[in-house]
Coordinates of C-alpha atoms and ligand atoms in Angstrom, one line a residue:
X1343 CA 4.9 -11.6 -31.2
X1344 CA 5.5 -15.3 -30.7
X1345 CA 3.3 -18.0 -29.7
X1346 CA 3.0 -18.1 -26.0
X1347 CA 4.3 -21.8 -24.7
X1348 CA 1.9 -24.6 -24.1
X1349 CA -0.1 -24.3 -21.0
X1350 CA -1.6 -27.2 -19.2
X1351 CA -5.3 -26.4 -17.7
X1352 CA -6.8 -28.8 -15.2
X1353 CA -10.0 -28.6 -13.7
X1354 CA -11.1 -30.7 -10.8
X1355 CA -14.6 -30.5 -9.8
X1356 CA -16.7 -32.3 -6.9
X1357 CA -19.1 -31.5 -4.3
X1358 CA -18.0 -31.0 -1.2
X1359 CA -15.3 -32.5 0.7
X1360 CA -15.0 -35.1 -2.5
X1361 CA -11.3 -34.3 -1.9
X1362 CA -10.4 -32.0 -4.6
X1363 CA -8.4 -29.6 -2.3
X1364 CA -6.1 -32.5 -1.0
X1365 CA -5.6 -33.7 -4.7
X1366 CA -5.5 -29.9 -6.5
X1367 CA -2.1 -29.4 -4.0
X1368 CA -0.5 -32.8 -4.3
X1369 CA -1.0 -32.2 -8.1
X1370 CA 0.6 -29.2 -7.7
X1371 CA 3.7 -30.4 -5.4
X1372 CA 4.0 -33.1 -8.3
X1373 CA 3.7 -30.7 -12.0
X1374 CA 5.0 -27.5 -12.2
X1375 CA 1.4 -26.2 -11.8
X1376 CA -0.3 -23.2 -10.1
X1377 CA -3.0 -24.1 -7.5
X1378 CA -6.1 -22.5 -7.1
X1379 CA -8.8 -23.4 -4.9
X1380 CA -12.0 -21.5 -6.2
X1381 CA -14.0 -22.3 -2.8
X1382 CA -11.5 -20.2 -0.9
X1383 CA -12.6 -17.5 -3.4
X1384 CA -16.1 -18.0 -2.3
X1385 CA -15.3 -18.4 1.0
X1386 CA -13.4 -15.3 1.1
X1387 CA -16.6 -12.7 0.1
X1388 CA -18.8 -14.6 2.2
X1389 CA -16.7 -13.9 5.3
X1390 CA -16.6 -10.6 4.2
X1391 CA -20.1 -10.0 3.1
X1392 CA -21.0 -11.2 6.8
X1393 CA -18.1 -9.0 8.4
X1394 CA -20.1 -6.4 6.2
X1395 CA -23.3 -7.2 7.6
X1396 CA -24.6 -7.7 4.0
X1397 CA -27.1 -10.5 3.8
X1398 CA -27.7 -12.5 0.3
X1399 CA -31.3 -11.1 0.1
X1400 CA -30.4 -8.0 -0.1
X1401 CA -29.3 -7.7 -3.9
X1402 CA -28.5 -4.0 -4.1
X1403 CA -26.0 -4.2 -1.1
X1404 CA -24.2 -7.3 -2.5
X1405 CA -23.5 -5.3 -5.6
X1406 CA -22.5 -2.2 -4.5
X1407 CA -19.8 -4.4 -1.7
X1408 CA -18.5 -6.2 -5.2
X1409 CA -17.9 -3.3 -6.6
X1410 CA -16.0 -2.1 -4.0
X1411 CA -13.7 -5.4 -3.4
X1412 CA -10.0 -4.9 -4.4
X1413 CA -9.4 -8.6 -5.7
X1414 CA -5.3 -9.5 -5.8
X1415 CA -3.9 -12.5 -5.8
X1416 CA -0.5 -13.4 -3.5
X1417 CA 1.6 -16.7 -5.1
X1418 CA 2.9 -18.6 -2.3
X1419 CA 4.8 -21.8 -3.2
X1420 CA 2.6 -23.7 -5.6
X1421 CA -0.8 -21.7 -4.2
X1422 CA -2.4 -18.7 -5.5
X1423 CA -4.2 -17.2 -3.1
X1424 CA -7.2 -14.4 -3.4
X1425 CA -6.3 -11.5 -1.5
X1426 CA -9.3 -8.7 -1.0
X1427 CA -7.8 -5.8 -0.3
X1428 CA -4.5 -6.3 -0.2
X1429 CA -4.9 -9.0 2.4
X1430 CA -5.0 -12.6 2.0
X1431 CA -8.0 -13.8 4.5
X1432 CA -7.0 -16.7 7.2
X1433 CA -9.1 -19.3 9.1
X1434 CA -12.2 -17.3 9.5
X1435 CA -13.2 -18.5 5.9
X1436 CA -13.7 -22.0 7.3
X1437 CA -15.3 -20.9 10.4
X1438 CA -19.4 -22.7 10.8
X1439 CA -20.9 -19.1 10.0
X1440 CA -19.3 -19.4 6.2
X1441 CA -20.0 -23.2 5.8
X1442 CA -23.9 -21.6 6.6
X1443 CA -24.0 -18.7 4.2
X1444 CA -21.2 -19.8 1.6
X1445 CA -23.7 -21.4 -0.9
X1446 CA -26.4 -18.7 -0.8
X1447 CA -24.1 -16.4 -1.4
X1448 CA -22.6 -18.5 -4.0
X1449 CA -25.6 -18.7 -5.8
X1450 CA -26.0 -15.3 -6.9
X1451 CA -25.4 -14.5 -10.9
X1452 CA -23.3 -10.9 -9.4
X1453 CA -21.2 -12.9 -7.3
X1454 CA -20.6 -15.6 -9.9
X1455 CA -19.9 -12.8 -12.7
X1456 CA -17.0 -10.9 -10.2
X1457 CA -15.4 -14.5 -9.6
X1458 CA -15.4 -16.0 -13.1
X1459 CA -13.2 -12.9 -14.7
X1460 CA -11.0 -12.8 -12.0
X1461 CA -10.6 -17.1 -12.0
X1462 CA -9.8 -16.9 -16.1
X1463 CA -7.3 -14.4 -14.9
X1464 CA -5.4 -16.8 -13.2
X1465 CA -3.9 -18.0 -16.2
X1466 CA -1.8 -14.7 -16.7
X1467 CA -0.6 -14.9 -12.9
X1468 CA 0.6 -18.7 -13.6
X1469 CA 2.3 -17.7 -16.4
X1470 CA 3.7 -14.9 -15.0
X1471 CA 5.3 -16.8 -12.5
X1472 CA 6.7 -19.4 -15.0
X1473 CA 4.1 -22.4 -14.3
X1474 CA 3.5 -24.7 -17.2
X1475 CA -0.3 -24.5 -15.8
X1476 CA -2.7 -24.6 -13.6
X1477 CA -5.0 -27.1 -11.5
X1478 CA -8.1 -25.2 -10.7
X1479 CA -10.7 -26.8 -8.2
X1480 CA -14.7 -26.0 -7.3
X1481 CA -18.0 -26.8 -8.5
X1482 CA -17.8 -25.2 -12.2
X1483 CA -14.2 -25.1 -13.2
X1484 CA -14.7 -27.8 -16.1
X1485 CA -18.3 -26.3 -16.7
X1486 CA -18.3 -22.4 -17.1
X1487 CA -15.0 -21.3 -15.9
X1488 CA -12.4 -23.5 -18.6
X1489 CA -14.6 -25.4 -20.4
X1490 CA -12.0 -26.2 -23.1
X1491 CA -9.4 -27.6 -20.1
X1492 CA -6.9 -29.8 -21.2
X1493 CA -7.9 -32.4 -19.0
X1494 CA -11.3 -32.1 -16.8
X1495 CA -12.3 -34.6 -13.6
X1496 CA -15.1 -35.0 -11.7
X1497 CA -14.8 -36.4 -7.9
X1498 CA -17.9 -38.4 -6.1
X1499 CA -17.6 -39.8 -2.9
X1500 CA -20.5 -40.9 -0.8
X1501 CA -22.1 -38.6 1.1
X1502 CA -22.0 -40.6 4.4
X1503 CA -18.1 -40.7 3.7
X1504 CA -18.0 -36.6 3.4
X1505 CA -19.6 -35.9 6.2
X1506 CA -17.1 -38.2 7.9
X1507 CA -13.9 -36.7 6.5
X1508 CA -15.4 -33.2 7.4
X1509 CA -15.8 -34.1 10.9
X1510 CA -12.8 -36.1 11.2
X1511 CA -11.1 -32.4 10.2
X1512 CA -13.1 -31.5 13.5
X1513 CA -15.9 -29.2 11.2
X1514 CA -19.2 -28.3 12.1
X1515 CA -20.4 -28.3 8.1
X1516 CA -23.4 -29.7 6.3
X1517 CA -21.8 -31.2 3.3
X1518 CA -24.9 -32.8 2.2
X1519 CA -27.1 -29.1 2.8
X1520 CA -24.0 -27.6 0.5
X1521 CA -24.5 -30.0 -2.1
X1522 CA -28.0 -29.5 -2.6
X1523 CA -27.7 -25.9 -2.5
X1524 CA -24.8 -26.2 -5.1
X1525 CA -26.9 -28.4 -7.4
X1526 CA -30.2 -26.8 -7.4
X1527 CA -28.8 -23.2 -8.2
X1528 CA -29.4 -21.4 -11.1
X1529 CA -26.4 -20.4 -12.2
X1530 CA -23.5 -22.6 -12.8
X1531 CA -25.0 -25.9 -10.8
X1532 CA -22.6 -28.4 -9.2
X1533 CA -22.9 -31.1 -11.9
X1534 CA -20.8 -33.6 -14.0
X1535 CA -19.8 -31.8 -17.2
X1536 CA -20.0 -34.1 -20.4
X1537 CA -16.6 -35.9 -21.2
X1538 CA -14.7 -35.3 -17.4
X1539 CA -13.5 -38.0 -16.4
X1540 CA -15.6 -39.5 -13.7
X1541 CA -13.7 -40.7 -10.3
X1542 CA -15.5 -42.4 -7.3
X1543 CA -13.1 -42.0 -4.1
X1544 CA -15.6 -43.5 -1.7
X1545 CA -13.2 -46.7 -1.7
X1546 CA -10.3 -45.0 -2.2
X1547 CA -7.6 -43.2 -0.6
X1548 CA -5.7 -39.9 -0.9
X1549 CA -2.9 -41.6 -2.8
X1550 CA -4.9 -43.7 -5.2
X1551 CA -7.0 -41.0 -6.1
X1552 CA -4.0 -38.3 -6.7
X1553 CA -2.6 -41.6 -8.8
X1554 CA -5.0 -41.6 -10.4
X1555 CA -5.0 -37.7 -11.8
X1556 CA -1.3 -37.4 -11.8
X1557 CA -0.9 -40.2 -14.6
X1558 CA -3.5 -38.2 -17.1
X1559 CA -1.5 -35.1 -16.2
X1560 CA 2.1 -36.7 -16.7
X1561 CA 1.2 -37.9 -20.0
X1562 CA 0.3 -34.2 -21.0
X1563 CA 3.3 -33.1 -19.2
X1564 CA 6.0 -36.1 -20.5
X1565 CA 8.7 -33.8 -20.1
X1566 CA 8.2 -33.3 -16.3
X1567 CA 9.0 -36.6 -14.1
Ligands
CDP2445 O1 -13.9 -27.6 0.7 P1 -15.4 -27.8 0.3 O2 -15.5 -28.9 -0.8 O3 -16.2 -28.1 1.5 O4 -16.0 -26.5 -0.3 P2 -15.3 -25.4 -1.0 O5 -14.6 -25.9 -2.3 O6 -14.4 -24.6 -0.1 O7 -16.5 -24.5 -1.5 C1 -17.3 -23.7 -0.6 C2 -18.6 -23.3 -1.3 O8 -18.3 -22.4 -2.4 C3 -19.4 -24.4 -2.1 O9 -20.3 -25.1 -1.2 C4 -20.1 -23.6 -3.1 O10 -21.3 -23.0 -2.6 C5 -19.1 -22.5 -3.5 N1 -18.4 -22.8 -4.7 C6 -19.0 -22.5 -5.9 O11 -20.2 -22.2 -5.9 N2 -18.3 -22.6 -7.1 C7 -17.0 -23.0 -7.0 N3 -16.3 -23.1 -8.2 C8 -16.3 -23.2 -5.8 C9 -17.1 -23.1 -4.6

């Protein structure tokens, strides 16, 4: 067997609405790279935990619903998206009951565990589809999931500024209740990982923060304009 051809990995990590979903897909309209939103993935049990009417106290019901979750992936343009069952779930993952329950659920080591194998196995659908890699969002991307990335980034904004661009979306979310929930856990905490690079998009825009990445990513990609 050959080698297999060099594979870009990006992770983008950030609390939430720092902006990594906006810059994850422009990345990926840019590079010949596979999107993959990891708080979709999230947000995709939750919904159906609730639609389940399992609750994240009750440990023993949580497992036994993981165990029974078909997990697929669908490749849609430049997005992979996490189906469950063969079907790939719409808006109700962004509905006000999710934004509530995503991060407790989120928090627990026997959701984590499900999610990480099935993230690292991302990299075989990319490939499979003929990306030269993949730019991977969420809270522990550069952390736990790929923490040998090619290039890792970590985006801040203020919190004042989230809450803003959450509402201006017209959502009913607590981005700053999420964070600390996502910081404080356990298991795979929101945090910084050692050498990503740091980005602050408080003062800047969309463009300048996708600028930004893309030049880091070109320079790893030089054959790609
Ligand atoms: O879009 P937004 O930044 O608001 O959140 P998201 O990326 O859709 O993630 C929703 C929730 O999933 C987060 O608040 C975390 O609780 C959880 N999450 C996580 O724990 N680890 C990840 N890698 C991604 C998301």
């Amino acid at each position: 067997m050959g080698a297999s051809p060099p594979f870009l990995l990006v992770a983008i990590d950030g609390g939430a609405a720092s902006g990594k979903s906006s810059t994850a897909r422009a990345l990926a309209a840019r590079f010949p790279l596979l999107h993959v939103d990891t708080g979709a993935h999230y947000r995709a049990i939750t919904a159906e935990m609730l639609r389940r009417g399992v609750t994240p106290g009750d440990g023993p019901a949580v497992e036994s619903a993981l165990a029974g979750l078909r997990l697929g992936t669908r490749v849609s343009g430049s997005a992979a998206q996490m189906e469950i069952a063969g079907k790939v779930p719409g808006d109700e993952i962004r509905a006000p009951e999710v934004n509530a329950a995503v991060s407790h659920f989120a928090a627990l080591p026997a959701v984590r565990t499900a999610l990480l194998h099935y993230q690292r196995s991302q990299v075989e659908v990319a490939r499979a589809h003929g990306f030269k890699g993949l730019v991977m969002e969420g809270r522990d991307i550069g952390s736990v999931i790929f923490p040998g990335a090619d290039l890792r980034f970590f985006l801040h904004a203020d919190p004042v500024e989230r809450a803003r661009r959450r509402a201006q979306e017209g959502q009913q979310d607590s981005v700053a209740e999420r964070d600390r929930l996502d910081s404080s856990r356990k298991t795979a905490p929101l945090t910084c990982p050692p050498g990503a690079i740091d980005i602050d998009s408080t003062h800047l825009n969309l463009d300048q923060v996708v600028a930004r990445v893309a030049a880091e990513v070109a320079a790893r990609l030089p054959h790609v304009p």
